[in-house]
XYZ file of C-alpha atoms in Angstrom:
132
model
C 128.071 77.493 117.695
C 124.518 78.636 118.247
C 122.017 75.995 117.217
C 118.470 76.883 116.285
C 115.702 74.326 116.097
C 112.339 75.090 114.530
C 109.055 73.326 115.032
C 105.357 73.865 114.492
C 105.085 73.729 110.732
C 102.402 71.765 109.013
C 99.658 71.760 106.445
C 96.646 74.015 106.862
C 93.724 75.221 104.808
C 93.509 78.829 103.672
C 92.468 80.965 106.589
C 94.041 78.611 109.083
C 96.644 79.340 111.711
C 99.965 77.957 112.864
C 102.442 78.768 115.577
C 106.094 78.245 114.801
C 108.721 77.912 117.489
C 112.445 78.536 117.365
C 114.524 77.389 120.304
C 118.174 78.292 120.772
C 120.562 75.754 122.224
C 122.666 78.205 124.221
C 122.809 81.702 125.621
C 121.572 84.486 123.404
C 123.189 87.559 124.942
C 125.382 88.003 121.887
C 122.380 87.998 119.566
C 121.040 91.262 118.200
C 117.992 89.924 116.403
C 116.220 86.679 115.661
C 114.126 86.386 112.561
C 111.946 84.128 110.497
C 112.592 83.635 106.800
C 110.448 81.967 104.203
C 112.131 80.080 101.396
C 110.633 78.463 98.331
C 112.528 76.448 95.721
C 114.580 78.584 93.364
C 114.346 81.744 95.433
C 116.371 83.434 98.105
C 115.053 83.351 101.624
C 112.826 86.332 102.341
C 112.465 87.954 105.702
C 109.073 87.494 107.314
C 109.518 88.912 110.793
C 112.213 89.750 113.310
C 112.410 90.651 116.951
C 115.247 92.513 118.590
C 117.029 90.895 121.520
C 118.042 94.246 122.990
C 114.650 95.935 123.100
C 111.010 95.303 122.202
C 111.238 96.356 118.586
C 109.872 94.129 115.842
C 109.781 94.109 112.077
C 107.291 92.530 109.706
C 107.203 92.138 105.980
C 104.352 94.102 104.458
C 102.674 90.925 103.272
C 102.202 89.600 106.811
C 101.437 92.749 108.780
C 98.273 92.347 110.770
C 98.308 88.570 110.366
C 101.571 87.413 111.950
C 102.928 88.185 115.386
C 106.431 87.509 116.647
C 107.080 86.983 120.328
C 110.141 86.016 122.306
C 110.264 84.132 125.577
C 113.717 84.767 126.996
C 113.272 82.308 129.847
C 112.870 79.510 127.311
C 115.329 80.863 124.731
C 112.461 80.610 122.300
C 110.957 82.849 119.650
C 107.476 82.215 118.334
C 105.777 83.231 115.142
C 101.999 83.257 115.366
C 100.589 83.020 111.868
C 96.922 83.752 111.309
C 94.696 83.834 108.248
C 97.210 81.931 106.179
C 97.001 82.014 102.412
C 98.816 80.005 99.720
C 101.376 82.777 99.321
C 102.587 82.072 102.840
C 103.650 78.530 101.981
C 107.307 77.606 102.095
C 110.010 76.425 104.393
C 110.337 78.700 107.385
C 113.813 79.108 108.793
C 114.752 80.686 112.061
C 117.941 82.727 111.950
C 119.977 84.861 114.319
C 122.153 87.893 113.736
C 124.936 88.674 116.194
C 125.664 92.032 117.753
C 129.010 92.052 115.994
C 127.269 91.708 112.637
C 124.265 93.982 112.869
C 124.219 95.692 116.243
C 122.691 99.138 115.882
C 121.213 98.473 112.456
C 117.512 98.977 111.838
C 115.673 95.689 111.876
C 114.611 96.290 108.286
C 118.220 96.101 107.163
C 118.995 93.167 109.415
C 115.998 91.041 108.628
C 114.588 91.587 105.146
C 117.319 89.437 103.616
C 119.383 86.623 105.013
C 122.822 88.096 104.469
C 123.085 89.538 107.962
C 122.187 86.299 109.681
C 124.988 84.320 111.280
C 123.126 81.184 112.309
C 120.309 79.289 110.661
C 118.016 76.494 111.607
C 117.143 73.792 109.127
C 113.579 74.987 108.815
C 110.055 73.723 109.217
C 107.681 73.392 106.265
C 104.380 75.207 105.907
C 101.855 74.306 103.254
C 98.543 76.040 102.640
C 96.034 74.313 100.423
C 92.344 73.550 100.258
């Protein structure tokens, strides 16, 4: 089983920045995409950003375009989410998740990543709060 461990969450003021990290415990050659999802109580997890493991393509939710950047470091089996100019709407628990080639290979990242249904493995999340 692929294990994903997130870190880097915390509490920041509006306009602040955070860098989240997601590290996989084993090889990732079977992974099609790795994404970040934000979840708040009472709501389904919403896709924030994804990066393909087979090319350089990325996907971002409209609400974070221009503020967040996703980056993968294959040598470290790690995916980062750089979050800038945070606002209260960005708060929530951020989960890292991975979708396998067998599940979503060939799909557009939009379909793979905007909802959690295509994700096969999930981390337990790291919390992000944004308040003055």
